[in-house]
Every structure is written in C-alpha cells, then in structure tokens.
C-alpha cells in the first residue's frame, strides 16, 4: 500500500534549514554592527568636531570683557579690542608639508619646526598664532586649508602706551592680569561689572584711577631729561594729593610698553616706587623731627651741639657739610645735620623711636592696589647706634611710595592715609585715616619744609609763586655689602603750596653723576631738587594751583626778566 502524505521533512532537511536561518541572522547582525560603526563615525566626524571647534570659540567669545581703565579725568588707559587667533585641527590636515609651506609663506613669523610639531600631534586642537591682524586672518582663511581656521578673541590694548605702564600694568594672552591695576582687577573685577540683567549689552563699568595722565606725562618727560643730563641709571617720581591719599602720578624709569608682545621685562624695568626699597637718606629726617616734636623732647627753639662728631662705640657720626657749631632745630633741618638729628632721636629713646616708626607704618609692608610691594628693611638689632643712624635714614630702607605716604601724613595735619591708585573723595579718605601726630607737630613740619625751600638745600625747587617746601636726601648705595662713596641715590620730597599744602612730590635719581654745572657735586640739591622744580612749574597750573606773588617774588621775576633780556 501507498503511505499517506505528511508535512514532515526528511531527517537531514531540518538541520540545513536551521543553519541557513542562523547564517541570515549572523549576517544581519554583522550588517547592523557595521551600520552602527559607520553611524558612530559619522556622528564623531560631524557633531563632536563641531563641539571641539566650538570649545575655544565659546571660551573666547563668552568670556566677560575686562573693564576699561580710565584716568581721573576719563582718559582711556586700557581697553579690549576684537582680534582673531588662528588654530588648527591636526586630524583634518590632509597634506602636512603643503600646509606648513602655505602657512609659513603667508605668516612669516610662524616657525616651520614648531608648526610641524603642532600639526602632527594627536590632539584635536592647536593654536597656530594668537591675536593676528585682520590681514593675516583673511590671508590664512583664503588658503582654504582643511582644519585651519580662526576664532574671535579680545586683545588688551593700552592707548597711552608707556605713560601708565607701571601703574596700569598688563595682561597675558588670555587677558589675565599680570601686574599693576590689571592684576588687582582680577580679584576685584566684580566691583566694576555691570548688571547682567540685560545680557545683550554685557558691558562693564570702567575702573577709574586716581592717576592724572597729564601730570604723568610731565613727570616722565622731566625725569627722563634728568636721567640723561646727570647720566643716572634710573629714576622715578610720585605726585600725591595729601588731602585724599590719591596718587596722581607714579613714574619709574626705565619703563616698558605694555602693548609689546614680548613681556619678558628686565629687573631694571621693575617698579622702583613700590617693588624696591631704598635708603632715602635725609628724607627720613622729617620723620625724626616730627617724632621729637610730638613726644615733646624738642621744639623749634631747641639747640644741638654739632661741633664734634657723635661717637657711639667705635662708630663716628659726622655731617656732610659740617658747620662745627651749635645749631638750632631749624638749622639742623636746613643744614641736614646728621649729628643734630641723631641726638634728637637719642633724646626720644630706643623704645619710643620704634613705637613711633610702627605708628606711622614704617615697620610694615605698605598695602595698596599695586601687587608689587616690598617690605621695609630694618636694623636687625635695635641698638643705640641703630636709633642714631636710622634717624637720618642710614641702615633703614623703605619703598619710596611708603616714604611719601608718611611725609604726607606729617604735613596734612597728622592724618595718615594709605595711598590709593583709585579715585576717592576726601570724605572717604578721612573715614579711614589714622592720626599719627598732633596738628601742632604738623604745623611745625610745614614751617621747616618751607624754610628749607627758601634758604636751605631745597631752594632750587622753589618755583616763584607756588611756595614750595621740602627735604633733600642723598644716600650712599650698598654695593657688595659695603657703602659706596661713588654710587648714590639722590631724592627730594616736598609739597606745595606750603601755606596750605595740597600736593606732595617725590623725585628720585639713581646714581646721578656730577656735571660742570653742578661744580662737581652729585648730591640731591643739584639734581633731584631742580628736577622737582621743573615738574612743579609744569603741573601746578594743571592741578589748579594759582600762583601767589609776594613783593619778593615780584622782585625775583623782574631780575629773571632782566637776565633774559641780556642773554637775548
């Protein structure tokens, strides 16, 4: 009989069909993995490179701009400008040799070896050149090199160039403050940032400095001329409003141009007014006189025997221009007697001497907006000899701005104000001021300063009509641990008008040399003092100080006019 038909497959057919189905599944899975791999690669090559390329763009464009910096009259000292920076994605460079050849031909200051190193790296981003000109940007962009493009950034520029270099400071390529007020603003920037309630504007309030760029320019000009005339290795100066503590000018020469790309400045270009300490010599005598007046150990009628050198142990203290007689206090000041000043300090005593120096801040580092600030150098052991020599500025070094701040406090009625490089009002200044001497002491100091400006070592700074007063200082510099007779620091600190002092001026020349006009002298009275006089003559009208002419002044003017006519 014939067997009935059934749906059963032959015994060898079922395994073959199952194997075929598995092969199909395996092929489908392989195709799926291949598709996913291709999709992933396409995603990486499209989305992620865009994100990587956007990273520097976001960092550069979304960074809040730095605040503009302006002087006290609104003159622009620092601002941001839009610039482009070139970069590359090395993974997209098709022909590295061709790219290097084209780039170095278009941007000549690109180094081929360094460029090759950047383009062969495994990183996806490399800066080619930061902050390029629009011409360079367009030229590189037009080359059409795959993987090479540019990003918009901000560059910090200083319209006044060297005029405010030490006070304004500068930033690095990422606009991070490195020195001066620029560095200060990195920590205090929030004070000048406007509300971001309106993101479209994203503007900042300018930081207004106390500096008057007109006064700064006059100071730089006259001090530069003095450095050349007296063959000095450097110099500096300060103008301060003694009623507010505002610094209207701070000059240190040699200076630098903050706009230059290479900012590897030398030690000689440092800010001498704050980052260096110096023995200011007889300028410190003003502190000693104020101390003796305030403690009541001396008065304007006191007398000091300066006939013989002062002997302390094995040391002998002498006068540069010895009078060899008994001197009154005004004569000790005008003749700048080391002997008289040392005896004044010894009468006060060691402990009270130190207490007074601490009271006026000369034991501490001066803290201002400028980060460059040196600590005073004091005697290691405060002995009787240390008191005597520190009284006239020997063995006792301070930064010039600190010395100026102390003298300002002695002349303004006794109100010690921390100097500021930012604009502030008289009310704000008085709110933070500390009383360091009695008003009567301050009045006596004004008298001595003016007397010295009329008939003492500061007379060459007495500009007719502006009632200048001051104190000179000539200090021997320490070279290899010993005081040099040939290398001196000449300084002058004064104020005007002395009947109601408003502005303090300090001028310092480093290692000035004698000239035929100075009759072989290189002391302060022959170089720093007349330089200060020239500066005052220029800046007093800018500052609104009106000249007042006494009969004696008019007589002097008539004589000067007669001499001028004879020369012509």
Coordinates of C-alpha atoms in Angstrom, one line a residue:
X1 CA 0.0 0.0 0.0
X2 CA 1.0 3.5 -0.6
X3 CA 1.8 5.5 2.6
X4 CA -0.3 8.7 3.2
X5 CA 1.3 12.1 2.5
X6 CA 2.6 14.1 5.6
X7 CA 4.2 17.6 6.4
X8 CA 7.2 16.0 8.0
X9 CA 10.6 17.0 6.4
X10 CA 13.3 14.5 5.7
X11 CA 15.6 13.9 8.7
X12 CA 18.5 15.9 7.1
X13 CA 16.4 18.8 5.8
X14 CA 15.5 20.4 9.2
X15 CA 19.1 21.0 10.3
X16 CA 20.0 22.5 7.0
X17 CA 17.1 25.0 7.2
X18 CA 18.0 26.0 10.8
X19 CA 21.7 26.5 9.8
X20 CA 20.5 28.8 6.9
X21 CA 18.4 30.8 9.3
X22 CA 21.3 31.3 11.7
X23 CA 23.5 32.4 8.8
X24 CA 21.0 35.0 7.8
X25 CA 20.7 36.2 11.4
X26 CA 24.5 36.4 11.7
X27 CA 24.8 38.4 8.5
X28 CA 22.1 40.7 9.7
X29 CA 23.8 41.3 13.0
X30 CA 27.1 42.0 11.2
X31 CA 25.4 44.4 8.9
X32 CA 23.8 46.0 11.9
X33 CA 27.2 46.4 13.7
X34 CA 28.8 47.8 10.6
X35 CA 25.9 50.3 10.2
X36 CA 26.2 51.4 13.8
X37 CA 30.0 51.7 13.4
X38 CA 29.6 53.9 10.3
X39 CA 26.8 55.9 12.0
X40 CA 29.0 56.4 15.1
X41 CA 32.0 57.5 13.0
X42 CA 29.8 59.9 11.0
X43 CA 28.5 61.3 14.3
X44 CA 32.0 61.7 15.6
X45 CA 33.2 63.4 12.5
X46 CA 30.3 65.8 12.4
X47 CA 28.9 66.6 15.8
X48 CA 31.9 66.2 18.1
X49 CA 34.4 68.0 15.9
X50 CA 31.9 70.9 15.8
X51 CA 31.7 70.8 19.6
X52 CA 35.5 70.6 19.9
X53 CA 35.9 73.5 17.4
X54 CA 33.3 75.4 19.4
X55 CA 35.1 75.0 22.7
X56 CA 37.8 77.6 22.0
X57 CA 35.2 79.8 20.4
X58 CA 32.9 79.6 23.4
X59 CA 35.8 80.3 25.8
X60 CA 36.9 83.3 23.8
X61 CA 33.6 84.9 22.9
X62 CA 31.6 84.2 26.1
X63 CA 34.3 85.4 28.5
X64 CA 33.3 88.6 30.1
X65 CA 35.3 91.6 28.9
X66 CA 37.7 93.3 31.3
X67 CA 36.6 96.7 32.4
X68 CA 38.1 99.7 30.7
X69 CA 40.6 101.6 32.8
X70 CA 40.4 105.4 32.7
X71 CA 42.4 108.2 34.5
X72 CA 40.8 110.6 36.9
X73 CA 39.6 112.8 34.0
X74 CA 38.2 110.0 31.9
X75 CA 41.1 109.5 29.6
X76 CA 41.2 105.9 28.3
X77 CA 44.2 103.9 29.7
X78 CA 43.3 100.3 28.9
X79 CA 40.5 98.7 26.8
X80 CA 39.6 95.5 24.9
X81 CA 39.5 95.2 21.1
X82 CA 38.3 92.4 18.9
X83 CA 41.0 90.3 17.3
X84 CA 41.3 86.8 15.7
X85 CA 43.5 83.9 16.6
X86 CA 44.5 81.1 14.2
X87 CA 44.1 77.5 15.2
X88 CA 44.2 74.0 13.6
X89 CA 42.6 70.6 13.9
X90 CA 45.6 68.4 13.1
X91 CA 43.3 65.4 12.3
X92 CA 41.8 67.2 9.4
X93 CA 45.1 68.2 7.8
X94 CA 45.4 66.2 4.5
X95 CA 48.9 67.3 3.5
X96 CA 51.0 68.5 6.4
X97 CA 54.0 69.5 4.2
X98 CA 51.8 71.6 2.0
X99 CA 50.0 73.2 5.0
X100 CA 53.3 74.2 6.6
X101 CA 54.6 75.6 3.3
X102 CA 51.5 77.7 2.8
X103 CA 51.2 78.9 6.4
X104 CA 54.8 80.0 6.8
X105 CA 54.7 81.8 3.4
X106 CA 51.6 83.7 4.5
X107 CA 52.5 84.3 8.1
X108 CA 56.4 84.7 8.0
X109 CA 56.9 84.7 11.8
X110 CA 55.5 81.1 12.1
X111 CA 58.3 78.7 12.8
X112 CA 58.2 75.7 10.5
X113 CA 59.6 73.2 13.0
X114 CA 57.3 74.3 15.8
X115 CA 54.4 74.3 13.3
X116 CA 55.1 70.7 12.3
X117 CA 55.2 69.6 15.9
X118 CA 51.7 71.2 16.4
X119 CA 50.2 69.6 13.2
X120 CA 51.5 66.1 13.9
X121 CA 50.1 65.9 17.5
X122 CA 47.3 63.6 18.4
X123 CA 45.3 66.5 19.9
X124 CA 42.3 67.9 18.1
X125 CA 43.2 71.5 18.7
X126 CA 46.4 73.5 18.5
X127 CA 46.9 77.3 18.5
X128 CA 48.9 78.5 15.5
X129 CA 49.1 82.1 16.3
X130 CA 47.2 84.2 18.8
X131 CA 45.9 87.7 18.1
X132 CA 46.7 88.1 14.5
X133 CA 46.0 91.2 12.3
X134 CA 42.9 91.2 10.1
X135 CA 45.1 90.9 7.0
X136 CA 46.8 87.8 8.4
X137 CA 43.4 86.3 9.4
X138 CA 41.9 86.8 5.9
X139 CA 45.0 85.6 4.1
X140 CA 45.1 82.3 6.1
X141 CA 41.4 81.8 5.7
X142 CA 41.6 82.3 2.0
X143 CA 44.2 79.5 1.7
X144 CA 41.4 77.0 2.3
X145 CA 43.5 74.6 4.2
X146 CA 41.2 71.9 5.8
X147 CA 41.3 72.0 9.5
X148 CA 42.8 75.5 9.7
X149 CA 40.5 78.4 10.9
X150 CA 40.3 81.2 13.3
X151 CA 38.4 82.2 16.4
X152 CA 37.4 85.7 17.6
X153 CA 39.1 86.8 20.8
X154 CA 39.8 90.0 22.8
X155 CA 43.1 91.8 23.0
X156 CA 44.0 94.2 25.7
X157 CA 45.4 97.5 24.4
X158 CA 46.9 100.5 26.2
X159 CA 46.2 103.7 24.2
X160 CA 48.7 105.7 26.3
X161 CA 51.5 103.2 25.9
X162 CA 54.4 103.7 28.3
X163 CA 52.8 106.6 30.1
X164 CA 51.0 104.4 32.7
X165 CA 52.9 101.2 32.3
X166 CA 53.8 100.6 36.0
X167 CA 50.5 101.7 37.5
X168 CA 48.1 100.2 34.9
X169 CA 50.2 97.0 34.4
X170 CA 49.4 94.5 31.7
X171 CA 47.7 91.1 31.0
X172 CA 48.8 87.9 29.3
X173 CA 47.4 86.5 26.1
X174 CA 44.4 85.1 27.9
X175 CA 43.7 88.6 29.3
X176 CA 44.7 87.5 32.8
X177 CA 46.1 90.4 34.9
X178 CA 49.9 90.0 35.5
X179 CA 50.9 93.3 37.0
X180 CA 49.6 96.7 38.3
X181 CA 46.0 97.6 38.5
X182 CA 45.2 94.9 35.9
X183 CA 46.2 92.2 38.4
X184 CA 44.3 93.9 41.1
X185 CA 41.1 93.9 39.0
X186 CA 41.2 90.1 38.6
X187 CA 40.4 89.9 42.3
X188 CA 38.1 92.9 42.4
X189 CA 36.5 92.8 39.0
X190 CA 33.1 92.2 40.4
X191 CA 33.2 95.8 41.7
X192 CA 33.3 97.1 38.2
X193 CA 31.0 94.6 36.4
X194 CA 27.6 96.0 35.4
X195 CA 24.4 94.1 36.0
X196 CA 23.9 91.2 33.6
X197 CA 20.1 91.7 33.6
X198 CA 20.5 92.7 30.0
X199 CA 22.8 90.1 28.5
X200 CA 22.8 91.7 25.1
X201 CA 25.0 94.6 26.4
X202 CA 27.4 92.6 28.6
X203 CA 29.2 95.8 29.4
X204 CA 31.3 96.7 32.4
X205 CA 31.8 99.8 34.4
X206 CA 35.2 101.4 33.9
X207 CA 37.8 101.3 36.7
X208 CA 38.7 105.0 37.4
X209 CA 42.2 105.5 38.6
X210 CA 43.5 108.4 40.6
X211 CA 46.2 109.0 38.0
X212 CA 46.2 112.2 36.0
X213 CA 47.8 111.3 32.7
X214 CA 48.8 114.9 32.1
X215 CA 50.8 115.0 35.3
X216 CA 52.2 111.6 34.5
X217 CA 53.4 112.8 31.1
X218 CA 55.1 115.8 32.6
X219 CA 56.8 113.7 35.2
X220 CA 58.1 111.2 32.7
X221 CA 59.4 113.9 30.5
X222 CA 61.3 115.8 33.2
X223 CA 62.7 112.8 34.9
X224 CA 63.8 111.3 31.6
X225 CA 65.7 114.6 30.8
X226 CA 67.3 114.5 34.3
X227 CA 68.4 110.9 33.9
X228 CA 70.1 111.9 30.6
X229 CA 71.5 115.1 31.9
X230 CA 73.0 113.6 35.1
X231 CA 73.9 110.2 33.5
X232 CA 71.8 108.3 36.1
X233 CA 70.9 104.6 35.6
X234 CA 67.3 105.2 36.5
X235 CA 64.8 107.4 38.4
X236 CA 61.3 107.9 39.5
X237 CA 58.7 110.2 41.0
X238 CA 55.4 110.5 42.8
X239 CA 52.8 113.2 43.0
X240 CA 50.1 112.7 45.7
X241 CA 47.1 114.6 46.9
X242 CA 47.9 114.7 50.6
X243 CA 44.2 115.5 51.5
X244 CA 42.9 112.2 50.0
X245 CA 46.0 110.0 49.6
X246 CA 45.3 109.7 45.8
X247 CA 48.4 109.1 43.7
X248 CA 48.2 111.5 40.7
X249 CA 51.4 110.3 39.2
X250 CA 53.8 107.4 39.8
X251 CA 56.8 107.1 37.4
X252 CA 59.6 104.6 37.4
X253 CA 62.2 104.7 34.7
X254 CA 63.3 102.7 32.7
X255 CA 59.7 101.8 32.0
X256 CA 58.2 99.5 29.3
X257 CA 55.5 99.4 26.6
X258 CA 52.6 97.2 27.8
X259 CA 51.5 96.8 24.1
X260 CA 54.6 94.9 23.1
X261 CA 54.1 91.2 22.5
X262 CA 57.2 90.0 24.4
X263 CA 56.8 91.0 28.0
X264 CA 59.9 89.5 29.4
X265 CA 60.9 92.7 31.2
X266 CA 64.3 93.2 32.9
X267 CA 65.0 93.9 36.5
X268 CA 65.8 97.5 35.7
X269 CA 62.2 97.9 34.4
X270 CA 60.6 97.0 37.7
X271 CA 58.5 99.5 39.6
X272 CA 61.1 101.2 41.7
X273 CA 58.5 103.2 43.6
X274 CA 56.8 100.1 45.2
X275 CA 58.7 96.9 44.5
X276 CA 62.1 98.2 45.6
X277 CA 63.3 99.5 48.9
X278 CA 65.9 102.3 49.3
X279 CA 67.7 104.2 51.9
X280 CA 66.2 107.6 51.3
X281 CA 68.8 109.3 53.4
X282 CA 68.0 112.7 54.9
X283 CA 64.4 112.5 53.6
X284 CA 63.8 110.2 56.7
X285 CA 64.9 113.0 58.9
X286 CA 61.5 114.6 58.5
X287 CA 60.1 111.6 60.4
X288 CA 62.7 112.0 63.2
X289 CA 61.8 115.7 63.6
X290 CA 58.1 115.0 63.8
X291 CA 58.7 112.3 66.4
X292 CA 60.8 114.6 68.6
X293 CA 58.1 117.4 68.3
X294 CA 55.3 115.0 69.0
X295 CA 56.9 113.5 72.1
X296 CA 57.9 117.0 73.3
X297 CA 61.6 116.2 73.5
X298 CA 62.4 119.0 71.0
X299 CA 60.9 122.3 70.0
X300 CA 61.8 124.9 67.3
X301 CA 63.9 126.7 70.0
X302 CA 66.0 123.6 71.0
X303 CA 69.7 123.6 70.4
X304 CA 72.0 120.8 69.4
X305 CA 75.8 120.7 69.6
X306 CA 77.2 119.8 66.2
X307 CA 80.8 121.0 66.9
X308 CA 82.2 117.5 67.0
X309 CA 81.3 114.1 65.5
X310 CA 78.9 112.0 67.6
X311 CA 80.8 108.9 68.8
X312 CA 78.8 105.7 69.7
X313 CA 81.1 102.8 70.4
X314 CA 83.5 102.5 67.5
X315 CA 81.2 104.5 65.2
X316 CA 81.6 108.2 64.4
X317 CA 78.6 110.1 63.0
X318 CA 79.6 113.2 61.1
X319 CA 77.9 115.8 58.9
X320 CA 78.4 116.0 55.1
X321 CA 78.7 119.8 55.3
X322 CA 79.8 120.2 58.8
X323 CA 79.0 123.6 60.5
X324 CA 81.1 122.8 63.6
X325 CA 78.9 124.8 65.9
X326 CA 75.7 124.7 68.0
X327 CA 72.7 124.5 65.8
X328 CA 69.0 125.4 66.4
X329 CA 66.4 122.9 65.3
X330 CA 65.6 124.9 62.1
X331 CA 69.4 124.9 61.3
X332 CA 69.7 121.2 61.9
X333 CA 66.9 120.8 59.3
X334 CA 68.2 123.2 56.7
X335 CA 71.8 122.1 57.1
X336 CA 70.7 118.5 57.2
X337 CA 72.8 117.7 60.2
X338 CA 73.3 114.0 60.9
X339 CA 74.7 114.8 64.3
X340 CA 71.8 117.0 65.4
X341 CA 69.2 114.6 64.0
X342 CA 70.8 111.6 65.7
X343 CA 70.9 113.4 69.1
X344 CA 67.2 114.2 68.6
X345 CA 66.4 110.5 68.2
X346 CA 68.6 109.5 71.2
X347 CA 66.7 112.0 73.4
X348 CA 63.4 110.3 72.4
X349 CA 64.9 106.9 73.3
X350 CA 65.1 103.5 71.6
X351 CA 61.6 102.2 72.6
X352 CA 59.7 105.3 71.8
X353 CA 61.6 105.6 68.5
X354 CA 60.5 102.1 67.5
X355 CA 57.0 102.8 68.7
X356 CA 56.7 106.0 66.5
X357 CA 58.0 104.2 63.4
X358 CA 55.4 101.5 64.0
X359 CA 52.7 104.2 64.5
X360 CA 53.5 105.7 61.0
X361 CA 53.6 102.2 59.4
X362 CA 57.3 102.0 58.6
X363 CA 57.6 98.6 60.3
X364 CA 55.0 97.1 57.9
X365 CA 54.6 96.4 54.2
X366 CA 52.6 99.1 52.5
X367 CA 49.4 97.6 51.1
X368 CA 47.9 99.4 48.1
X369 CA 46.1 98.2 44.9
X370 CA 49.5 97.5 43.3
X371 CA 50.6 93.9 44.0
X372 CA 54.2 94.8 43.6
X373 CA 55.0 95.9 47.2
X374 CA 58.3 95.4 49.1
X375 CA 58.7 95.2 52.8
X376 CA 60.9 97.7 54.7
X377 CA 64.4 96.7 55.6
X378 CA 65.0 97.5 59.3
X379 CA 68.1 97.1 61.5
X380 CA 68.4 93.5 62.7
X381 CA 69.2 94.6 66.2
X382 CA 67.7 97.9 67.5
X383 CA 70.7 99.3 69.5
X384 CA 71.6 102.9 70.4
X385 CA 73.7 103.1 67.2
X386 CA 70.7 101.8 65.2
X387 CA 68.5 104.5 66.5
X388 CA 71.1 107.2 65.8
X389 CA 71.7 106.1 62.2
X390 CA 68.1 105.3 61.4
X391 CA 67.2 108.8 62.5
X392 CA 68.9 110.1 59.3
X393 CA 67.9 107.2 57.0
X394 CA 71.1 105.1 57.3
X395 CA 70.6 101.3 57.5
X396 CA 66.8 101.8 57.1
X397 CA 65.3 101.2 53.7
X398 CA 61.6 101.7 52.6
X399 CA 59.8 101.8 49.3
X400 CA 59.5 105.4 48.0
X401 CA 55.7 105.4 47.9
X402 CA 55.7 104.4 51.6
X403 CA 58.0 107.2 52.5
X404 CA 55.9 109.7 50.6
X405 CA 52.7 108.5 52.4
X406 CA 54.3 109.0 55.8
X407 CA 55.5 112.5 54.9
X408 CA 52.1 113.4 53.5
X409 CA 50.6 112.4 56.9
X410 CA 53.1 114.7 58.7
X411 CA 52.1 117.7 56.5
X412 CA 48.3 117.4 56.2
X413 CA 47.6 117.9 59.9
X414 CA 48.6 114.5 61.1
X415 CA 46.2 112.2 59.1
X416 CA 47.9 109.0 57.8
X417 CA 46.1 107.7 54.7
X418 CA 47.0 104.6 52.8
X419 CA 47.9 105.8 49.3
X420 CA 45.4 104.7 46.6
X421 CA 45.7 104.4 42.8
X422 CA 41.9 104.6 42.5
X423 CA 39.9 107.8 42.6
X424 CA 38.4 108.6 46.0
X425 CA 36.9 111.6 47.8
X426 CA 38.2 113.5 50.7
X427 CA 35.4 112.2 52.9
X428 CA 36.3 108.6 52.0
X429 CA 39.9 109.3 52.8
X430 CA 39.2 110.9 56.2
X431 CA 36.9 108.0 57.2
X432 CA 39.9 105.6 57.0
X433 CA 42.6 107.9 58.1
X434 CA 44.6 107.4 61.3
X435 CA 46.0 110.3 63.4
X436 CA 49.8 109.9 63.7
X437 CA 50.9 113.3 65.0
X438 CA 49.3 116.3 66.7
X439 CA 48.1 119.2 64.5
X440 CA 50.8 121.4 66.2
X441 CA 53.5 119.0 65.1
X442 CA 52.2 119.1 61.5
X443 CA 52.3 122.9 61.6
X444 CA 56.0 122.9 62.7
X445 CA 56.9 120.4 59.9
X446 CA 55.2 122.7 57.3
X447 CA 57.3 125.6 58.7
X448 CA 60.5 123.7 58.4
X449 CA 59.8 122.4 54.9
X450 CA 59.0 125.9 53.7
X451 CA 62.1 127.3 55.4
X452 CA 64.2 124.7 53.7
X453 CA 62.6 125.6 50.4
X454 CA 63.5 129.3 50.9
X455 CA 67.0 129.2 52.3
X456 CA 68.1 125.6 52.6
X457 CA 69.0 122.6 50.4
X458 CA 65.6 122.6 48.7
X459 CA 65.8 126.2 47.4
X460 CA 66.3 125.1 43.8
X461 CA 62.8 123.7 43.8
X462 CA 61.1 126.9 45.0
X463 CA 59.1 127.9 41.9
X464 CA 58.2 131.5 42.2
X465 CA 54.5 131.9 43.3
X466 CA 53.9 128.3 44.3
X467 CA 55.5 128.3 47.9
X468 CA 57.4 125.1 47.6
X469 CA 58.9 123.4 50.6
X470 CA 60.8 120.1 51.0
X471 CA 63.6 117.9 52.3
X472 CA 66.6 116.6 50.3
X473 CA 68.3 113.2 50.7
X474 CA 71.5 111.8 49.3
X475 CA 72.2 108.2 50.4
X476 CA 75.2 106.1 49.6
X477 CA 74.2 102.8 48.0
X478 CA 75.2 99.4 49.3
X479 CA 77.4 97.6 46.9
X480 CA 78.7 94.1 47.8
X481 CA 77.7 94.6 51.4
X482 CA 79.6 97.9 51.7
X483 CA 78.5 101.6 51.3
X484 CA 79.9 103.0 48.1
X485 CA 81.3 106.6 48.0
X486 CA 80.7 106.8 44.3
X487 CA 77.2 105.4 43.9
X488 CA 74.4 107.5 45.5
X489 CA 70.6 107.7 45.5
X490 CA 69.5 111.3 45.3
X491 CA 66.0 112.1 46.4
X492 CA 63.8 115.1 47.2
X493 CA 60.4 115.1 48.9
X494 CA 58.4 118.3 49.0
X495 CA 54.9 119.9 48.9
X496 CA 53.1 122.9 47.5
X497 CA 51.7 125.4 48.3
X498 CA 53.2 125.2 51.8
X499 CA 50.8 127.7 53.4
X500 CA 48.0 125.2 52.8
X501 CA 49.8 122.1 51.3
X502 CA 47.7 120.1 48.8
X503 CA 50.2 118.2 46.7
X504 CA 53.3 116.2 47.6
X505 CA 56.1 115.5 45.2
X506 CA 58.9 113.0 45.4
X507 CA 61.7 112.8 42.8
X508 CA 64.4 110.1 42.9
X509 CA 67.5 109.7 40.7
X510 CA 69.6 106.5 40.9
X511 CA 73.4 107.1 40.7
X512 CA 73.4 110.6 39.2
X513 CA 76.8 112.0 38.1
X514 CA 78.3 115.4 38.6
X515 CA 78.3 117.9 35.7
X516 CA 80.2 121.1 35.1
X517 CA 77.0 123.0 36.0
X518 CA 76.9 121.3 39.5
X519 CA 80.6 122.2 40.2
X520 CA 81.4 118.5 40.7
X521 CA 78.6 117.8 43.1
X522 CA 76.2 114.9 42.6
X523 CA 74.0 115.5 45.7
X524 CA 70.3 115.9 45.7
X525 CA 70.3 119.7 45.9
X526 CA 72.0 119.8 42.5
X527 CA 69.9 117.2 40.5
X528 CA 66.7 115.9 42.2
X529 CA 65.7 119.3 43.6
X530 CA 65.9 121.3 40.4
X531 CA 64.1 118.5 38.6
X532 CA 61.3 118.7 41.1
X533 CA 61.1 122.5 40.5
X534 CA 60.7 122.0 36.7
X535 CA 58.0 119.4 37.3
X536 CA 56.1 121.7 39.7
X537 CA 56.3 124.6 37.3
X538 CA 54.6 122.4 34.7
X539 CA 52.0 120.5 36.8
X540 CA 50.8 123.3 39.2
X541 CA 48.6 125.0 36.6
X542 CA 47.2 121.6 35.5
X543 CA 46.2 121.0 39.1
X544 CA 44.5 124.3 39.5
X545 CA 47.1 125.8 41.9
X546 CA 47.1 129.5 41.3
X547 CA 50.4 131.4 41.9
X548 CA 50.6 134.0 44.6
X549 CA 53.3 136.6 44.2
X550 CA 54.8 138.3 47.2
X551 CA 56.8 141.5 46.8
X552 CA 60.0 139.3 47.0
X553 CA 58.6 137.1 44.2
X554 CA 57.9 140.1 42.0
X555 CA 61.4 141.3 42.6
X556 CA 62.8 137.9 41.6
X557 CA 60.7 137.8 38.5
X558 CA 62.0 141.3 37.5
X559 CA 65.6 140.1 37.9
X560 CA 65.0 137.0 35.9
X561 CA 63.4 139.0 33.1
X562 CA 66.3 141.4 33.1
X563 CA 68.8 138.5 32.8
X564 CA 66.7 137.0 29.9
X565 CA 66.9 140.3 28.1
X566 CA 70.7 140.5 28.5
X567 CA 71.0 137.0 27.0
X568 CA 68.9 137.9 24.0

